[in-house]
Coordinates of C-alpha atoms and ligand atoms in Angstrom, one line a residue:
X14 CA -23.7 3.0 -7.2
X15 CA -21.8 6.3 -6.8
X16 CA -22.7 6.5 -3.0
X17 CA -21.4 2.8 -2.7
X18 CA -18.2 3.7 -4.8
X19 CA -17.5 6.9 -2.7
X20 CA -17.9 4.3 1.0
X21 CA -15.4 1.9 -0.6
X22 CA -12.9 4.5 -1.2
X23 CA -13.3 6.1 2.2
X24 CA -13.0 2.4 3.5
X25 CA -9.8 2.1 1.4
X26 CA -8.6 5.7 2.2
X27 CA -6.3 4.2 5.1
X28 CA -4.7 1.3 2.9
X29 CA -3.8 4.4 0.1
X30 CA -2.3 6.4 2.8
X31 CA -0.3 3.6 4.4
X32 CA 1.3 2.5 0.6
X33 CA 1.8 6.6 -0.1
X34 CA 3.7 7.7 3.2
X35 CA 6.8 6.0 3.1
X36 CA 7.9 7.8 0.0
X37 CA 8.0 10.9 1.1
X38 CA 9.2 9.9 4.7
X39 CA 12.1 7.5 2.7
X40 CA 13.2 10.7 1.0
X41 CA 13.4 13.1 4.1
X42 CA 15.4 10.5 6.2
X43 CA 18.0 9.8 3.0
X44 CA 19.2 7.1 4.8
X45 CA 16.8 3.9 5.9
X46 CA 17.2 0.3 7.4
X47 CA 16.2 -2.6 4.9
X48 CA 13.9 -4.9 6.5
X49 CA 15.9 -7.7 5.0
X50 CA 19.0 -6.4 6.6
X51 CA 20.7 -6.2 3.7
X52 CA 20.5 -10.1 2.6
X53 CA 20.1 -12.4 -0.1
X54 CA 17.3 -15.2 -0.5
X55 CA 18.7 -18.6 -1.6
X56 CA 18.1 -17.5 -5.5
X57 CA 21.6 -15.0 -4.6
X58 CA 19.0 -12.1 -5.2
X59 CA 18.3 -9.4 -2.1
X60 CA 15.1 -11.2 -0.2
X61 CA 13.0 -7.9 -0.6
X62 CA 15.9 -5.1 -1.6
X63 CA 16.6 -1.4 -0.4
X64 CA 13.1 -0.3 -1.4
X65 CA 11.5 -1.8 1.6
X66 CA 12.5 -0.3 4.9
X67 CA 11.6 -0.4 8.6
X68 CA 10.8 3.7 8.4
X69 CA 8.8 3.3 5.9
X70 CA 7.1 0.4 7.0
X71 CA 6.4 2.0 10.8
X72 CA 5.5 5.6 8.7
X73 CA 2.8 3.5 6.8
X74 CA 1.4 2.1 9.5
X75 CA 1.0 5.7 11.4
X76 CA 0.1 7.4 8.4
X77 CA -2.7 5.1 7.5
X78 CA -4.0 4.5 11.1
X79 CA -3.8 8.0 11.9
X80 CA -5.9 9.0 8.6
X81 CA -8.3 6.0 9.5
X82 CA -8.7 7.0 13.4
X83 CA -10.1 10.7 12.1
X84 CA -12.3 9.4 9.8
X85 CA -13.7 7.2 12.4
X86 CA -13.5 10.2 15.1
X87 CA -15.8 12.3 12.2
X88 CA -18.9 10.2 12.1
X89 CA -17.2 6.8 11.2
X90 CA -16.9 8.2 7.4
X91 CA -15.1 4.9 6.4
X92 CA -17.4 2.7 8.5
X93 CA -15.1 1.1 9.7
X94 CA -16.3 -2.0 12.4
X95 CA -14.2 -1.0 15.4
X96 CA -11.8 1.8 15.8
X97 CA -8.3 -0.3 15.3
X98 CA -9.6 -1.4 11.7
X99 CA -7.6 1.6 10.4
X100 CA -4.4 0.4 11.8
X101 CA -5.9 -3.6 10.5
X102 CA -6.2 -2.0 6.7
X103 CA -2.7 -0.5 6.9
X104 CA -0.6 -3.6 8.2
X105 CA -2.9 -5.2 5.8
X106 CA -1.1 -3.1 3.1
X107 CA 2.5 -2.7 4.4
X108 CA 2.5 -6.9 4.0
X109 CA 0.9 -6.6 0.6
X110 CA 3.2 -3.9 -0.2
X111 CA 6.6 -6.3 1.0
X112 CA 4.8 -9.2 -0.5
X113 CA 4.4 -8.1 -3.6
X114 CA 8.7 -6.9 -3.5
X115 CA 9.4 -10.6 -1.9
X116 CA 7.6 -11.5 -5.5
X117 CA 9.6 -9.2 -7.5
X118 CA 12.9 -9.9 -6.4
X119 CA 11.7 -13.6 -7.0
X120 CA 11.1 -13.4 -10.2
X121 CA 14.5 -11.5 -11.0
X122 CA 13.2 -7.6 -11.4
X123 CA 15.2 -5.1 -9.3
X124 CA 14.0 -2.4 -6.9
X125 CA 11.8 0.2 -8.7
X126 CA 11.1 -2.1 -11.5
X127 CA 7.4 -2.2 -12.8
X128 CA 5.3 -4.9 -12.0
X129 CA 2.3 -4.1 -13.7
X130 CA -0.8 -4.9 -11.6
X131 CA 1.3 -6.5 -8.5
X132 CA 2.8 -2.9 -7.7
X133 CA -0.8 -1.2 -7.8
X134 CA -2.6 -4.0 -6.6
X135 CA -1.6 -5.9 -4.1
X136 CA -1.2 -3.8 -1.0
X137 CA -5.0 -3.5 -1.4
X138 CA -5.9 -6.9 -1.9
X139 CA -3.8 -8.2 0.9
X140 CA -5.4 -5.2 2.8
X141 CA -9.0 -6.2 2.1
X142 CA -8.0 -9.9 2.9
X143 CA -6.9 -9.1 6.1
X144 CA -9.7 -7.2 7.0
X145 CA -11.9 -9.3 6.2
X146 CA -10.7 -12.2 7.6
X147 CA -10.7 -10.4 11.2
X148 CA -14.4 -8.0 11.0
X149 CA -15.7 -10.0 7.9
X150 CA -16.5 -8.8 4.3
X151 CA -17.6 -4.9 4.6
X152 CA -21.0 -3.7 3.7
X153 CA -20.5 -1.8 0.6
X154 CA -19.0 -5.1 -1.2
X155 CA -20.4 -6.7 -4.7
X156 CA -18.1 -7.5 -7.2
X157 CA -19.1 -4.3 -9.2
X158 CA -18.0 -2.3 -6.8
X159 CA -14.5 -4.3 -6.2
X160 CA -14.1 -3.9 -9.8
X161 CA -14.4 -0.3 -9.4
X162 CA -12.1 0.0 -7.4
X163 CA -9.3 -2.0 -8.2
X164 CA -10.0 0.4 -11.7
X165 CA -9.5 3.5 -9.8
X166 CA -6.8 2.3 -7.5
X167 CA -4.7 1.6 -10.3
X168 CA -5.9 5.1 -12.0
X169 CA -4.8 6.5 -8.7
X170 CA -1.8 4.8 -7.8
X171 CA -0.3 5.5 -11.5
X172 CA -0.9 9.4 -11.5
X173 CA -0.1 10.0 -7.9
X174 CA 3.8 7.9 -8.6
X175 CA 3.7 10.2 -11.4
X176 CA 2.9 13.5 -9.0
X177 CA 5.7 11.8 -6.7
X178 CA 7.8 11.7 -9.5
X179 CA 7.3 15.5 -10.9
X180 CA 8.0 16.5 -7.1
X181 CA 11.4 14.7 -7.2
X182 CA 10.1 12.4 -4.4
X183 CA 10.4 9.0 -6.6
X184 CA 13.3 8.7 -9.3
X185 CA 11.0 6.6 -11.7
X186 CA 7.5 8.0 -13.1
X187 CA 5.4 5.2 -12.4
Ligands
CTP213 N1 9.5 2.6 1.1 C1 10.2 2.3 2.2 N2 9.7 1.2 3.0 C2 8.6 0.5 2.7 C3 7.9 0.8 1.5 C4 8.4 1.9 0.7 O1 11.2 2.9 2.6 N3 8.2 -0.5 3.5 C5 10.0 3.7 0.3 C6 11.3 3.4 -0.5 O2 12.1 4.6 -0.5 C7 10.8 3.0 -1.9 C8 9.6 3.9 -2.1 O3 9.0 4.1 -0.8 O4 11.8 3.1 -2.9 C9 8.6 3.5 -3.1 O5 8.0 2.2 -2.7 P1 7.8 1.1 -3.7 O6 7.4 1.5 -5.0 O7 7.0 0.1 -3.0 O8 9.3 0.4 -3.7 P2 10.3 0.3 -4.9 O9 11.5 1.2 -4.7 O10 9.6 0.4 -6.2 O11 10.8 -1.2 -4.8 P3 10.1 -2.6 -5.2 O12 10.7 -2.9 -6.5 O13 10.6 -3.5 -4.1 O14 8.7 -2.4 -5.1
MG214 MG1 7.8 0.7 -7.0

């Protein structure tokens, strides 16, 4: 069970990293392009808003596929079913990621506003998704497991905004 918990998370590792790096890499440019270019959706609100940028959308992708690539260069530690699933995972995540603002902004909350469950959530989901609809569903699934660790992404995700947040990298604790 552990053993099957710890191969999930190394599986996942690359999704995490790709949803983590653009904060930092946001804050040490200052200034970033919106992916929306600045517009509005028919409902007058921004279509995704100034928290979703090309830098951090390309820094995800690196960061993730760049963690993902040594893991795979170090024994496969991930096991991972080819070499670009890395980079898969964290495109996988970036679209969850804009998704889940495209959502947001939707449903009338600004950037930075919670979204209980879509903000800690759905980069993964759409991750796994992806994944599996290119290699197929990965060995260590069952839906114990998955329930793991949707459980301990949202643990993660929640303490390291918090981290982020003590460091002056993210205005907002969560
Ligand atoms: N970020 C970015 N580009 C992305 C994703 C994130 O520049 N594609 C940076 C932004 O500085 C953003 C921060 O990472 O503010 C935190 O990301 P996130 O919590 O996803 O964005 P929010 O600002 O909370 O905006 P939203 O309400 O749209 O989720
Ligand atoms: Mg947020």
């Amino acid at each position: 069970m552990l053993g099957k918990i710890l191969s999930a998370l190394l599986y996942v590792l690359p999704a995490y990293v790709a949803n983590a790096t653009p904060v930092p890499f946001a804050k040490i440019l200052k200034k970033t392009t919106p992916i929306d270019g600045g517009r509005s959706a028919w409902d007058g609100r921004r279509i995704l808003g100034d928290g979703k940028s090309w830098e951090g959308l390309f820094s995800g992708i690196a960061g993730g596929t760049l963690i993902g690539v040594i893991l795979y260069l170090a024994g496969n530690l991930g096991r991972f079913r080819s070499i670009s699933e890395p980079m898969i995972l964290s495109v996988g995540a970036m679209i969850g990621d804009i998704f889940g603002s495209f959502i947001k902004r939707r449903i009338g909350l600004e950037r930075g506003e919670l979204a209980p469950g879509l903000d800690q959530l759905g980069f993964l989901i759409i991750a796994l998704i992806v994944s599996a609809a290119i290699y197929g569903v990965p060995d260590w699934f069952d839906p114990m497991i998955f329930a793991c660790i949707l459980i301990i992404t949202v643990i993660l995700h929640l303490s390291t905004n918090f981290i982020a947040y003590l460091l002056k990298l993210k205005d907002r604790p969560y």
